[in-house]
CSV table of C-alpha atoms in Angstrom, one decimal:
chain,number,residue,atom,x,y,z
A,218,MET,CA,96.2,110.2,78.3
A,219,PHE,CA,99.4,111.5,79.5
A,220,LEU,CA,100.6,115.1,79.3
A,221,SER,CA,104.0,116.6,80.5
A,222,ILE,CA,103.5,120.2,80.5
A,223,GLN,CA,107.3,120.6,80.2
A,224,GLN,CA,107.7,118.0,77.5
A,225,SER,CA,104.9,119.2,75.4
A,226,LEU,CA,106.4,122.6,74.6
A,227,ARG,CA,109.7,120.8,73.5
A,228,VAL,CA,108.6,117.4,72.0
A,229,LYS,CA,105.2,117.5,71.3
A,230,PRO,CA,103.5,120.2,69.2
A,231,LEU,CA,100.0,120.7,71.2
A,232,PRO,CA,98.2,123.5,71.4
A,233,TYR,CA,98.6,125.9,74.3
A,234,TRP,CA,95.4,125.9,75.5
A,235,HIS,CA,95.5,121.9,75.6
A,236,GLY,CA,97.7,122.2,78.4
A,237,LEU,CA,96.0,125.2,80.0
A,238,ILE,CA,92.9,123.2,80.3
A,239,MET,CA,94.8,120.1,81.8
A,240,CYS,CA,96.3,122.0,84.2
A,241,CYS,CA,92.8,123.6,85.3
A,242,MET,CA,91.2,120.2,85.6
A,243,ALA,CA,93.8,119.3,87.8
A,244,CYS,CA,93.3,122.4,89.8
A,245,LEU,CA,89.5,121.5,90.2
A,246,ALA,CA,89.9,118.2,91.3
A,247,LEU,CA,92.4,119.7,94.0
A,248,LEU,CA,89.6,122.2,95.3
A,249,SER,CA,87.2,119.1,95.4
A,250,SER,CA,89.3,117.4,97.9
A,251,PRO,CA,90.5,120.4,100.4
A,252,LEU,CA,92.2,118.9,103.7
A,253,THR,CA,89.8,118.2,106.2
A,254,TRP,CA,91.5,119.8,109.1
A,255,ALA,CA,91.5,123.1,107.2
A,256,LEU,CA,89.5,126.4,108.2
A,257,ASP,CA,85.7,125.9,106.6
A,258,SER,CA,86.8,129.6,104.9
A,259,ASP,CA,90.0,127.6,103.5
A,260,ARG,CA,87.9,125.3,101.3
A,261,LYS,CA,85.9,128.3,99.6
A,262,GLN,CA,89.8,130.2,98.8
A,263,PRO,CA,91.1,129.4,95.6
A,264,LEU,CA,93.9,127.0,95.3
A,265,GLU,CA,97.2,128.2,93.7
A,266,ILE,CA,100.0,125.8,92.7
A,267,THR,CA,103.6,127.6,91.6
A,268,ALA,CA,106.3,124.9,90.4
A,269,ASP,CA,109.0,124.9,87.8
A,270,SER,CA,107.4,122.1,86.3
A,271,ALA,CA,104.0,120.0,86.2
A,272,GLU,CA,102.8,116.9,84.7
A,273,LEU,CA,99.4,115.6,84.6
A,274,ASN,CA,98.6,112.0,83.9
A,275,GLU,CA,94.8,112.1,83.7
A,276,GLY,CA,94.5,108.4,82.6
A,277,GLU,CA,96.3,107.4,85.4
A,278,GLY,CA,95.1,109.8,88.0
A,279,PHE,CA,98.1,111.6,89.3
A,280,SER,CA,100.2,114.8,88.6
A,281,ILE,CA,103.4,115.5,89.7
A,282,TYR,CA,104.8,119.4,90.7
A,283,SER,CA,108.6,119.6,90.6
A,284,GLY,CA,110.9,122.4,91.6
A,285,ASN,CA,110.3,124.6,94.4
A,286,VAL,CA,106.8,123.6,94.6
A,287,ILE,CA,104.3,125.9,97.0
A,288,ILE,CA,100.7,125.3,97.2
A,289,THR,CA,98.5,127.4,99.1
A,290,GLN,CA,94.5,127.6,100.0
A,291,GLY,CA,93.8,130.0,102.5
A,292,THR,CA,95.7,129.7,105.6
A,293,MET,CA,97.3,126.3,104.3
A,294,LYS,CA,100.9,126.1,102.7
A,295,ILE,CA,102.5,122.9,101.9
A,296,GLU,CA,106.5,123.7,100.3
A,297,ALA,CA,108.3,120.8,98.8
A,298,SER,CA,110.8,120.0,95.9
A,299,THR,CA,108.2,117.6,94.5
A,300,ILE,CA,104.5,117.0,95.4
A,301,THR,CA,102.5,114.2,93.6
A,302,LEU,CA,98.9,114.1,94.0
A,303,THR,CA,96.6,110.9,93.2
A,304,PHE,CA,93.1,111.4,92.3
A,305,ASN,CA,90.0,109.9,91.1
A,306,ASP,CA,86.3,111.3,90.1
A,307,ASN,CA,85.8,111.9,93.8
A,308,GLY,CA,89.1,114.2,93.7
A,309,ILE,CA,92.1,113.8,95.5
A,310,GLN,CA,93.4,110.6,97.4
A,311,THR,CA,96.7,111.3,98.5
A,312,MET,CA,99.1,114.4,98.5
A,313,LEU,CA,102.9,112.9,98.7
A,314,ALA,CA,105.4,115.7,99.5
A,315,LYS,CA,109.2,114.7,99.4
A,316,GLU,CA,112.1,117.2,100.6
A,317,GLY,CA,112.0,121.0,100.6
A,318,PRO,CA,113.5,124.1,101.4
A,319,TYR,CA,113.9,123.8,105.3
A,320,GLU,CA,117.6,121.9,105.8
A,321,GLY,CA,115.8,119.3,102.8
A,322,LEU,CA,112.5,118.9,104.4
A,323,ALA,CA,109.1,119.2,103.3
A,324,TYR,CA,106.8,121.5,105.4
A,325,MET,CA,103.0,121.9,105.6
A,326,ARG,CA,101.1,124.3,108.0
A,327,GLN,CA,97.4,124.5,108.5
A,328,GLN,CA,95.3,126.8,110.6
A,329,SER,CA,92.4,124.5,112.6
A,330,GLU,CA,89.1,125.6,113.8
A,331,PRO,CA,89.3,127.7,117.0
A,332,THR,CA,89.3,125.5,120.4
A,333,GLU,CA,86.9,125.5,123.1
A,334,THR,CA,88.6,128.6,124.4
A,335,GLY,CA,88.1,130.4,121.0
A,336,LYS,CA,91.9,130.3,120.4
A,337,ASP,CA,93.2,129.5,116.6
A,338,GLU,CA,95.7,126.5,116.3
A,339,LEU,CA,98.6,126.5,114.1
A,340,MET,CA,99.3,122.8,113.0
A,341,GLU,CA,103.0,122.5,111.7
A,342,ALA,CA,104.5,119.3,110.1
A,343,TRP,CA,108.2,118.6,108.5
A,344,GLY,CA,109.8,115.8,107.1
A,345,LYS,CA,111.9,114.2,104.5
A,346,SER,CA,108.4,113.0,102.9
A,347,ILE,CA,104.7,114.2,104.0
A,348,ASP,CA,102.2,111.7,102.8
A,349,TYR,CA,98.5,112.6,103.1
A,350,GLN,CA,95.7,110.1,102.8
A,351,VAL,CA,92.6,112.2,102.0
A,352,GLU,CA,89.7,109.9,102.7
A,353,ASN,CA,90.9,108.8,106.2
A,354,GLU,CA,92.4,112.0,106.8
A,355,PHE,CA,95.7,110.3,108.0
A,356,LEU,CA,99.5,111.8,107.7
A,357,THR,CA,102.4,110.4,107.9
A,358,LEU,CA,105.7,112.2,108.4
A,359,ILE,CA,109.4,110.0,107.5
A,360,GLY,CA,112.8,111.3,107.8
A,361,LYS,CA,113.7,113.8,110.8
A,362,ALA,CA,110.2,114.0,111.3
A,363,LYS,CA,108.7,117.3,113.3
A,364,LEU,CA,105.0,118.1,114.1
A,365,ILE,CA,103.8,121.1,116.3
A,366,GLN,CA,100.3,120.8,117.4
A,367,ARG,CA,98.6,123.0,120.0
A,368,GLY,CA,101.9,123.9,120.6
A,369,ASN,CA,102.9,120.3,121.8
A,370,GLN,CA,106.1,118.9,119.7
A,371,PHE,CA,106.4,115.8,118.4
A,372,SER,CA,109.8,114.7,116.9
A,373,GLY,CA,111.2,111.2,115.4
A,374,ASN,CA,112.2,109.4,112.4
A,375,LYS,CA,108.4,108.7,111.9
A,376,ILE,CA,105.3,110.1,113.0
A,377,LEU,CA,101.8,109.0,112.4
A,378,PHE,CA,98.9,111.6,112.7
A,379,ASP,CA,95.5,110.3,112.7
A,380,VAL,CA,93.3,113.7,112.6
A,381,PRO,CA,90.0,112.6,113.0
A,382,LYS,CA,91.2,110.6,116.5
A,383,ASP,CA,93.7,113.3,117.1
A,384,ASN,CA,96.0,110.6,117.6
A,385,VAL,CA,100.0,111.0,117.2
A,386,LYS,CA,102.3,108.1,117.5
A,387,ALA,CA,106.2,108.7,116.8
A,388,THR,CA,109.1,106.2,116.5
A,389,GLY,CA,112.7,107.0,116.6
A,390,GLY,CA,115.3,105.8,114.0
A,391,GLU,CA,118.5,103.8,114.3
A,392,ASP,CA,120.7,106.5,116.8
A,393,LYS,CA,118.1,108.9,117.8
A,394,ARG,CA,114.9,108.4,120.5
A,395,VAL,CA,111.4,110.0,120.2
A,396,LYS,CA,111.2,113.6,121.6
A,397,MET,CA,108.0,115.2,122.8
A,398,ILE,CA,107.3,118.6,124.7
A,399,PHE,CA,103.8,119.2,126.1
A,400,LEU,CA,103.0,122.5,127.3
A,401,PRO,CA,101.3,122.8,130.7
A,402,ASN,CA,97.6,123.4,130.5
A,403,SER,CA,96.9,127.1,131.3
A,404,ASN,CA,93.9,126.5,133.7
């Protein structure tokens, strides 16, 4: 079944409640697969998506949000021009954010669980595209990519972040090198 909320109001005279039910189903799919580095309390918070338009294709398992898209859930926030979610019966599989309000870059931030010292950490990411693979918890930033984690900064053309392994790999572009800034240990 294919539904374009924006088009359904203009082309196909579907009842208002039909589109509302479909949007609610997409939100339930999102809630069942929160980002795994999120605070436990974030997972229990409501998910809010705002956009200029939304499209849900339940049969093919994807939804697309376009135009000043903002997704929030607890301390998590994602901002982009377009966000595409793929999902199946188990919930969200991938989240792809493209371009956005920060010099054309998509943006993502997430508060993590406190460290051994009890300090909360904020992870921030920017890129022309931000691709998050939910099942294996893998984040790919492409195009003017930047990742800040525990105060350390990584920038390059492409950044790969394996969340469970806490492993970051960065590559430069044709005319740019990778840049990393590490904070000194405060011990």
